[in-house]
Amino acid sequence: MAMESSLVAAAKKKGTSQGKQKIPIKKIEDRALRRVVFNKLRKDFFSKAAKLCTTTGARIDIIVFSPSGRLFTFGGPSVAAALRAFLLDSLRRPTEPEEVLRRVGAKEALQRRLEKLRTLAIARAHELARAREEAEAASKTTDVDPVTATPDDIPARD
């Protein structure tokens, strides 16, 4: 019986404690306390972000404005560099699948056109080299100066 009464007493004690309760989240009205809580939570938040970056290699950039309007940032190498990269990438990155396909198709078409131009440039370079060789050969067989010669000065070919 003594054992039962101690169990009942323990159960009653356990039932009377409020335990872990949900704390309602609301704005802190006291300005000084709000500033203290903001700074503590900001430091904790930045510390967790740093831990996440270090342990996983994730790239995290955070921009926070305090209730008084002061700017706090966290990031590496800098938040400005990350914003610049994000904005430029979002401008370059197509959002619709059709746009992706159009850009891929346009890129492939440009590559084909570039290859054709390369082929034409190589062929033209070979033509010019042959023409130069022929002009040098012709200048050696005649007494005509190739620089000052006119079409009438060059002898006809057989």
mmCIF file of C-alpha atoms in Angstrom, residues 19-158:
data_model
loop_
_atom_site.group_PDB
_atom_site.id
_atom_site.type_symbol
_atom_site.label_atom_id
_atom_site.label_comp_id
_atom_site.label_asym_id
_atom_site.label_seq_id
_atom_site.Cartn_x
_atom_site.Cartn_y
_atom_site.Cartn_z
ATOM 1 C CA GLY A 19 5.885 20.547 -19.019
ATOM 2 C CA LYS A 20 6.903 21.708 -22.461
ATOM 3 C CA GLN A 21 4.304 24.071 -23.811
ATOM 4 C CA LYS A 22 3.954 25.928 -27.046
ATOM 5 C CA ILE A 23 4.925 29.561 -26.579
ATOM 6 C CA PRO A 24 2.891 31.939 -28.722
ATOM 7 C CA ILE A 25 5.033 33.955 -31.111
ATOM 8 C CA LYS A 26 4.153 37.609 -31.058
ATOM 9 C CA LYS A 27 5.922 40.930 -31.360
ATOM 10 C CA ILE A 28 7.867 42.010 -28.284
ATOM 11 C CA GLU A 29 6.525 45.406 -27.255
ATOM 12 C CA ASP A 30 9.491 46.503 -25.093
ATOM 13 C CA ARG A 31 12.008 48.093 -27.522
ATOM 14 C CA ALA A 32 15.101 47.316 -25.434
ATOM 15 C CA LEU A 33 14.097 43.677 -24.970
ATOM 16 C CA ARG A 34 13.183 43.418 -28.678
ATOM 17 C CA ARG A 35 16.681 44.680 -29.635
ATOM 18 C CA VAL A 36 18.359 42.178 -27.286
ATOM 19 C CA VAL A 37 16.266 39.268 -28.612
ATOM 20 C CA PHE A 38 16.893 40.350 -32.218
ATOM 21 C CA ASN A 39 20.674 40.413 -31.726
ATOM 22 C CA LYS A 40 20.677 37.022 -29.972
ATOM 23 C CA LEU A 41 18.505 35.364 -32.605
ATOM 24 C CA ARG A 42 20.476 36.989 -35.442
ATOM 25 C CA LYS A 43 23.754 35.675 -34.038
ATOM 26 C CA ASP A 44 22.236 32.212 -33.589
ATOM 27 C CA PHE A 45 20.825 32.328 -37.119
ATOM 28 C CA PHE A 46 24.167 33.369 -38.650
ATOM 29 C CA SER A 47 25.950 30.728 -36.556
ATOM 30 C CA LYS A 48 23.628 27.999 -37.875
ATOM 31 C CA ALA A 49 24.154 29.265 -41.429
ATOM 32 C CA ALA A 50 27.945 29.154 -40.958
ATOM 33 C CA LYS A 51 27.690 25.608 -39.606
ATOM 34 C CA LEU A 52 25.571 24.560 -42.584
ATOM 35 C CA CYS A 53 28.094 26.123 -45.001
ATOM 36 C CA THR A 54 31.029 24.440 -43.309
ATOM 37 C CA THR A 55 29.538 20.985 -42.935
ATOM 38 C CA THR A 56 27.774 20.666 -46.288
ATOM 39 C CA GLY A 57 29.598 23.091 -48.565
ATOM 40 C CA ALA A 58 26.350 24.930 -49.251
ATOM 41 C CA ARG A 59 26.554 28.553 -50.299
ATOM 42 C CA ILE A 60 24.355 30.707 -48.092
ATOM 43 C CA ASP A 61 23.837 34.436 -48.266
ATOM 44 C CA ILE A 62 21.562 36.185 -45.783
ATOM 45 C CA ILE A 63 20.352 39.778 -45.721
ATOM 46 C CA VAL A 64 18.574 40.933 -42.553
ATOM 47 C CA PHE A 65 17.201 44.343 -41.630
ATOM 48 C CA SER A 66 16.837 45.042 -37.921
ATOM 49 C CA PRO A 67 13.638 46.614 -36.572
ATOM 50 C CA SER A 68 15.491 49.929 -36.570
ATOM 51 C CA GLY A 69 16.404 49.493 -40.250
ATOM 52 C CA ARG A 70 20.059 48.532 -39.832
ATOM 53 C CA LEU A 71 21.415 46.079 -42.415
ATOM 54 C CA PHE A 72 23.128 42.821 -41.396
ATOM 55 C CA THR A 73 24.543 40.378 -43.923
ATOM 56 C CA PHE A 74 26.078 36.941 -43.868
ATOM 57 C CA GLY A 75 27.725 35.255 -46.813
ATOM 58 C CA GLY A 76 30.834 34.371 -48.603
ATOM 59 C CA PRO A 77 32.824 35.653 -50.405
ATOM 60 C CA SER A 78 30.401 38.567 -50.192
ATOM 61 C CA VAL A 79 26.686 39.071 -50.373
ATOM 62 C CA ALA A 80 27.144 41.623 -53.169
ATOM 63 C CA ALA A 81 29.011 39.093 -55.318
ATOM 64 C CA ALA A 82 26.354 36.474 -54.674
ATOM 65 C CA LEU A 83 23.551 38.881 -55.575
ATOM 66 C CA ARG A 84 25.344 39.929 -58.739
ATOM 67 C CA ALA A 85 25.863 36.288 -59.754
ATOM 68 C CA PHE A 86 22.248 35.407 -58.941
ATOM 69 C CA LEU A 87 20.818 38.328 -60.881
ATOM 70 C CA LEU A 88 23.042 37.750 -63.908
ATOM 71 C CA ASP A 89 22.312 34.029 -63.878
ATOM 72 C CA SER A 90 18.571 34.602 -63.608
ATOM 73 C CA LEU A 91 18.762 36.991 -66.568
ATOM 74 C CA ARG A 92 20.662 34.414 -68.622
ATOM 75 C CA ARG A 93 18.693 31.367 -67.522
ATOM 76 C CA PRO A 94 15.544 30.645 -69.530
ATOM 77 C CA THR A 95 12.521 29.751 -67.458
ATOM 78 C CA GLU A 96 10.274 27.984 -69.961
ATOM 79 C CA PRO A 97 11.145 24.597 -71.533
ATOM 80 C CA GLU A 98 10.319 25.988 -74.977
ATOM 81 C CA GLU A 99 12.834 28.771 -74.423
ATOM 82 C CA VAL A 100 15.479 26.214 -73.427
ATOM 83 C CA LEU A 101 14.822 24.215 -76.590
ATOM 84 C CA ARG A 102 14.838 27.365 -78.730
ATOM 85 C CA ARG A 103 18.178 28.432 -77.282
ATOM 86 C CA VAL A 104 19.675 24.972 -77.735
ATOM 87 C CA GLY A 105 18.429 24.881 -81.339
ATOM 88 C CA ALA A 106 19.793 28.367 -81.996
ATOM 89 C CA LYS A 107 23.135 27.395 -80.491
ATOM 90 C CA GLU A 108 23.357 24.300 -82.662
ATOM 91 C CA ALA A 109 22.417 26.329 -85.752
ATOM 92 C CA LEU A 110 25.109 28.881 -84.908
ATOM 93 C CA GLN A 111 27.659 26.102 -84.453
ATOM 94 C CA ARG A 112 26.751 24.621 -87.858
ATOM 95 C CA ARG A 113 26.997 28.068 -89.476
ATOM 96 C CA LEU A 114 30.352 28.683 -87.786
ATOM 97 C CA GLU A 115 31.661 25.358 -89.089
ATOM 98 C CA LYS A 116 30.567 26.279 -92.631
ATOM 99 C CA LEU A 117 32.298 29.643 -92.321
ATOM 100 C CA ARG A 118 35.483 27.937 -91.104
ATOM 101 C CA THR A 119 35.378 25.576 -94.083
ATOM 102 C CA LEU A 120 34.860 28.488 -96.485
ATOM 103 C CA ALA A 121 37.682 30.474 -94.855
ATOM 104 C CA ILE A 122 40.078 27.531 -95.189
ATOM 105 C CA ALA A 123 39.089 27.014 -98.842
ATOM 106 C CA ARG A 124 39.555 30.731 -99.550
ATOM 107 C CA ALA A 125 42.963 30.693 -97.849
ATOM 108 C CA HIS A 126 44.018 27.766 -100.073
ATOM 109 C CA GLU A 127 42.803 29.644 -103.166
ATOM 110 C CA LEU A 128 44.767 32.729 -102.172
ATOM 111 C CA ALA A 129 47.889 30.665 -101.516
ATOM 112 C CA ARG A 130 47.605 29.011 -104.954
ATOM 113 C CA ALA A 131 47.030 32.409 -106.603
ATOM 114 C CA ARG A 132 50.084 33.819 -104.814
ATOM 115 C CA GLU A 133 52.215 30.853 -105.932
ATOM 116 C CA GLU A 134 51.004 31.267 -109.523
ATOM 117 C CA ALA A 135 51.740 35.001 -109.421
ATOM 118 C CA GLU A 136 55.240 34.352 -108.101
ATOM 119 C CA ALA A 137 55.835 31.692 -110.726
ATOM 120 C CA ALA A 138 54.583 34.018 -113.463
ATOM 121 C CA SER A 139 56.794 36.861 -112.275
ATOM 122 C CA LYS A 140 59.860 34.606 -112.425
ATOM 123 C CA THR A 141 59.197 33.591 -116.033
ATOM 124 C CA THR A 142 58.642 37.150 -117.304
ATOM 125 C CA ASP A 143 60.379 40.428 -116.861
ATOM 126 C CA VAL A 144 57.158 42.052 -115.631
ATOM 127 C CA ASP A 145 57.149 43.563 -112.131
ATOM 128 C CA PRO A 146 54.050 42.065 -110.378
ATOM 129 C CA VAL A 147 53.598 45.193 -108.249
ATOM 130 C CA THR A 148 53.504 47.747 -111.059
ATOM 131 C CA ALA A 149 52.207 45.500 -113.850
ATOM 132 C CA THR A 150 48.915 46.131 -115.620
ATOM 133 C CA PRO A 151 46.792 43.364 -117.172
ATOM 134 C CA ASP A 152 48.235 44.296 -120.620
ATOM 135 C CA ASP A 153 51.822 43.670 -119.409
ATOM 136 C CA ILE A 154 51.121 40.044 -118.414
ATOM 137 C CA PRO A 155 51.635 37.585 -121.292
ATOM 138 C CA ALA A 156 48.722 35.314 -122.209
ATOM 139 C CA ARG A 157 48.873 31.658 -121.183
ATOM 140 C CA ASP A 158 48.943 28.923 -123.777
#
